[in-house]
mmCIF file of C-alpha atoms and ligand atoms in Angstrom:
data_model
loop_
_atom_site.group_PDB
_atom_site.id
_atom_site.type_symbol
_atom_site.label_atom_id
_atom_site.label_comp_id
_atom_site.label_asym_id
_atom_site.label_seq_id
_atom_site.Cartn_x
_atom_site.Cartn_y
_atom_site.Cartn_z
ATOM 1 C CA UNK A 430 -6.944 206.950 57.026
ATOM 2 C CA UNK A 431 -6.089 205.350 53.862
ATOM 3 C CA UNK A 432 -2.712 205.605 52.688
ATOM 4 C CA UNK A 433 -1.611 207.037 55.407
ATOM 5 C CA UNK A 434 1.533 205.467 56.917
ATOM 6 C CA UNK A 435 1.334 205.788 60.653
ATOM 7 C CA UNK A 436 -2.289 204.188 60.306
ATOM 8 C CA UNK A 437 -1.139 201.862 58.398
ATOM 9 C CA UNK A 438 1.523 201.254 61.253
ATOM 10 C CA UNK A 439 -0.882 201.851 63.984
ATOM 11 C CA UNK A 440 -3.014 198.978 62.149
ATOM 12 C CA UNK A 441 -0.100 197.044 61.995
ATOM 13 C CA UNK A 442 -0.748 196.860 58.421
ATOM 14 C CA UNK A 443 3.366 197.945 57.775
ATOM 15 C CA UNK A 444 5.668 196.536 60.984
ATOM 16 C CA UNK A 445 7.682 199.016 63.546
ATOM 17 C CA UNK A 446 10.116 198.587 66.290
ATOM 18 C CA UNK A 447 7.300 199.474 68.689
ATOM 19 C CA UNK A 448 7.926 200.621 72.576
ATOM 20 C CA UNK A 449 5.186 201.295 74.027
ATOM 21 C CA UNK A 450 1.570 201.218 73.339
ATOM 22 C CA UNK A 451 -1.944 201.720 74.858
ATOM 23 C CA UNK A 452 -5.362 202.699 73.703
ATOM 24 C CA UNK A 453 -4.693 206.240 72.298
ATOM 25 C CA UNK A 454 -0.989 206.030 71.396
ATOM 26 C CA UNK A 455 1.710 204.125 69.759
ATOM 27 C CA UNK A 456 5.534 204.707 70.397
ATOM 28 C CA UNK A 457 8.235 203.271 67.863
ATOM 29 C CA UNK A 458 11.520 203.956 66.461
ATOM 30 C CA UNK A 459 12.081 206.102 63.603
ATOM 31 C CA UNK A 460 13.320 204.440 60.707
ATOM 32 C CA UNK A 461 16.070 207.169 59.878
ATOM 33 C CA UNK A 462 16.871 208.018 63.349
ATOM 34 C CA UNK A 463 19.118 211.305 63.489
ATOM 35 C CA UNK A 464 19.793 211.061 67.056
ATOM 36 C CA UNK A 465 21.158 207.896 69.314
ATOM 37 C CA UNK A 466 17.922 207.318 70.269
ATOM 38 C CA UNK A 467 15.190 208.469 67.979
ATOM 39 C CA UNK A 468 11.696 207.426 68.742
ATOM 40 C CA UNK A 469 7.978 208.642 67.039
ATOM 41 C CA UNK A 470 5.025 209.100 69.540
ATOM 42 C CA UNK A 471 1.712 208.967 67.300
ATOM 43 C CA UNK A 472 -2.114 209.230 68.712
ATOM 44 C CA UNK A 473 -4.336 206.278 67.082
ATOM 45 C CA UNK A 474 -6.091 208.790 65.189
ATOM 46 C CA UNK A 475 -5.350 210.061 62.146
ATOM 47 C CA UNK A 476 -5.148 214.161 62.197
ATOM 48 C CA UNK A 477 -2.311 216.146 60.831
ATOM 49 C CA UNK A 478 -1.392 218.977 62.812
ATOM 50 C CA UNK A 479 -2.054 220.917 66.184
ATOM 51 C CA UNK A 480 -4.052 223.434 64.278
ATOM 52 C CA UNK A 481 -6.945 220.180 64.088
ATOM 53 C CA UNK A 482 -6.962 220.019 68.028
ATOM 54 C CA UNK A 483 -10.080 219.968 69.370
ATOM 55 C CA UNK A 484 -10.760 220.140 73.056
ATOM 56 C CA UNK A 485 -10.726 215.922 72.916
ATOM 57 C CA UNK A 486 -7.836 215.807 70.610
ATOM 58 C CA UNK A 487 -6.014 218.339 73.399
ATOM 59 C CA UNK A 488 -6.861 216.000 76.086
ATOM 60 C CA UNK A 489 -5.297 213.149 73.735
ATOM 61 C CA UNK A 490 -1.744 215.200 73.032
ATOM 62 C CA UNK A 491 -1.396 216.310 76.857
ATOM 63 C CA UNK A 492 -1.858 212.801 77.348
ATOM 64 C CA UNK A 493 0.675 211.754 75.401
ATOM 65 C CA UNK A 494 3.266 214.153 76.686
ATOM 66 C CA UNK A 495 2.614 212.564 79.818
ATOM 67 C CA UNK A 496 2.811 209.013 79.154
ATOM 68 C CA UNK A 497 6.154 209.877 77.479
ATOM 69 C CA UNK A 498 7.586 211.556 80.459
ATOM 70 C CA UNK A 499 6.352 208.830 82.845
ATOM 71 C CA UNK A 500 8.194 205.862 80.710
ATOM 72 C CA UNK A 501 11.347 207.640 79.221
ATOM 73 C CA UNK A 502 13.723 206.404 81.278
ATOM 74 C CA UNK A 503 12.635 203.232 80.182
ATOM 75 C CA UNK A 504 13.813 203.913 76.419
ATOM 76 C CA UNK A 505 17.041 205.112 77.387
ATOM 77 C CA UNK A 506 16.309 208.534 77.938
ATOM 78 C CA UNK A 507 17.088 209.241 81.557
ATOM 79 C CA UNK A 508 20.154 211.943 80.796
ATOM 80 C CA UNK A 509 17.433 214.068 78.962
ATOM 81 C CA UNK A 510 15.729 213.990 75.739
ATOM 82 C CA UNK A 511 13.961 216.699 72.870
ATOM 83 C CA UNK A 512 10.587 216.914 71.985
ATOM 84 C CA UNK A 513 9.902 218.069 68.437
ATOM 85 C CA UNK A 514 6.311 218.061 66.703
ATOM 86 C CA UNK A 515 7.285 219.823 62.517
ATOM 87 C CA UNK A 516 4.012 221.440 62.021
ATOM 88 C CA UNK A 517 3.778 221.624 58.021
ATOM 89 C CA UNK A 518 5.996 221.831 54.722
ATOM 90 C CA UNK A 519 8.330 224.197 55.663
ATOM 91 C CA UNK A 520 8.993 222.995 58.933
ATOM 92 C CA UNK A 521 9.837 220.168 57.249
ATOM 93 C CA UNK A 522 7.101 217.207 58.113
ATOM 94 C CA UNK A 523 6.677 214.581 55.418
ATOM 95 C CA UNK A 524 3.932 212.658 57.363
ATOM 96 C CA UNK A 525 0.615 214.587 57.550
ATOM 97 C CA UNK A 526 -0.141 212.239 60.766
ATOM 98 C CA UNK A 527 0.939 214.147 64.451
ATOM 99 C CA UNK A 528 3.859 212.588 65.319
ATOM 100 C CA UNK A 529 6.034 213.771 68.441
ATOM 101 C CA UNK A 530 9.859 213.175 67.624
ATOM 102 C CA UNK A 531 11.706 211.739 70.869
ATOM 103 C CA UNK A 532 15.455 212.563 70.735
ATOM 104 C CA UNK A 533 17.718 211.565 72.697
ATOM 105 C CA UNK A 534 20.347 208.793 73.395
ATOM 106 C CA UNK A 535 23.267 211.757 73.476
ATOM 107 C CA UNK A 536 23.650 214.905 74.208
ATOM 108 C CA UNK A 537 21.980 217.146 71.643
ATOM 109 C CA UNK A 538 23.060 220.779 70.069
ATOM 110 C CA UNK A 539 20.393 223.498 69.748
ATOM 111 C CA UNK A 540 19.713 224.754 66.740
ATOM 112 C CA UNK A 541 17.276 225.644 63.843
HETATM 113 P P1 AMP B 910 8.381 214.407 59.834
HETATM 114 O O1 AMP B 910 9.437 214.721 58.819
HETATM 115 O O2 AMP B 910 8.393 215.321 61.031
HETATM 116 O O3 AMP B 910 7.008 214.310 59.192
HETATM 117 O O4 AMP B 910 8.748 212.995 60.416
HETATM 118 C C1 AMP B 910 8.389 211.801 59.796
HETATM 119 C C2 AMP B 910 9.314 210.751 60.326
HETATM 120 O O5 AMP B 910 8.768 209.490 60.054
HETATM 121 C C3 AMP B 910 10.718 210.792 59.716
HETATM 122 O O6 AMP B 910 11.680 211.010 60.740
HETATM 123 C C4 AMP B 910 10.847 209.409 59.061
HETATM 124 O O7 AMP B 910 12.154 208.868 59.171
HETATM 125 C C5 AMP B 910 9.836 208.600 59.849
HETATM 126 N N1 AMP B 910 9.289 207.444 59.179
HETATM 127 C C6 AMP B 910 8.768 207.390 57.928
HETATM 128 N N2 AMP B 910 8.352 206.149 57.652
HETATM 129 C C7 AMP B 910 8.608 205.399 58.750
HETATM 130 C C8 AMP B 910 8.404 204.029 59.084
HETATM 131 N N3 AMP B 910 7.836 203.160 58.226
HETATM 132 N N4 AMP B 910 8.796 203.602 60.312
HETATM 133 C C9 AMP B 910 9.366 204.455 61.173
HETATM 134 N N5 AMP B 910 9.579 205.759 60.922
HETATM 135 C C10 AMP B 910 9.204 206.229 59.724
#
């Protein structure tokens, strides 16, 4: 999608410290990480939130959850690690492009 920047980054179009990638996904680190290690799992195609999920689109996210537990330990991730997906404004995403935050790298506190 135009002007989007995680297509752009999927496209290669703006570089990323990229860690893993197939056909339906792209894994790279965030640029303003706010954990030791703080990593962005995106699908290839462009839709915003879970609320745009589709029974193909559900296939892709499960997907992803599973590649990313099959290859954390690879990124450093082996004592544990936090999935969050900020669904909207108030939950604070600035990217209207899915995007599964991988925290980890240190042991995190819960919160809000
Ligand atoms: P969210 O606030 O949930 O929408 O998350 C968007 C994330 O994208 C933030 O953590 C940003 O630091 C990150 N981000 C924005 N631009 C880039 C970029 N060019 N490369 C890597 N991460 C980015």
């Amino acid at each position: 999608m135009k002007d989007c920047i995680f297509c752009k980054i999927v496209a290669g179009e703006i570089p990323s410290a990229k860690v893993y990638e197939d056909g339906e996904m792209l894994v790279f680190r965030d640029i303003a990480p706010v954990a030791n290690i703080h990593l962005l799992a995106v699908p290839k195609e462009h839709f915003a939130t879970v609320a745009e999920l589709d029974d193909r689109r559900a296939a892709l996210a499960g997907g992803m959850l599973r590649t990313i537990g099959a290859h954390a330990h690879e990124w450093g991730l082996e004592g544990g690690y936090r999935l969050v997906v900020n669904q909207g404004e108030a939950a604070g995403q600035t990217v209207p492009h899915l995007h599964i935050h991988i925290l980890g790298g240190e042991p995190l506190p819960w919160g809000k």
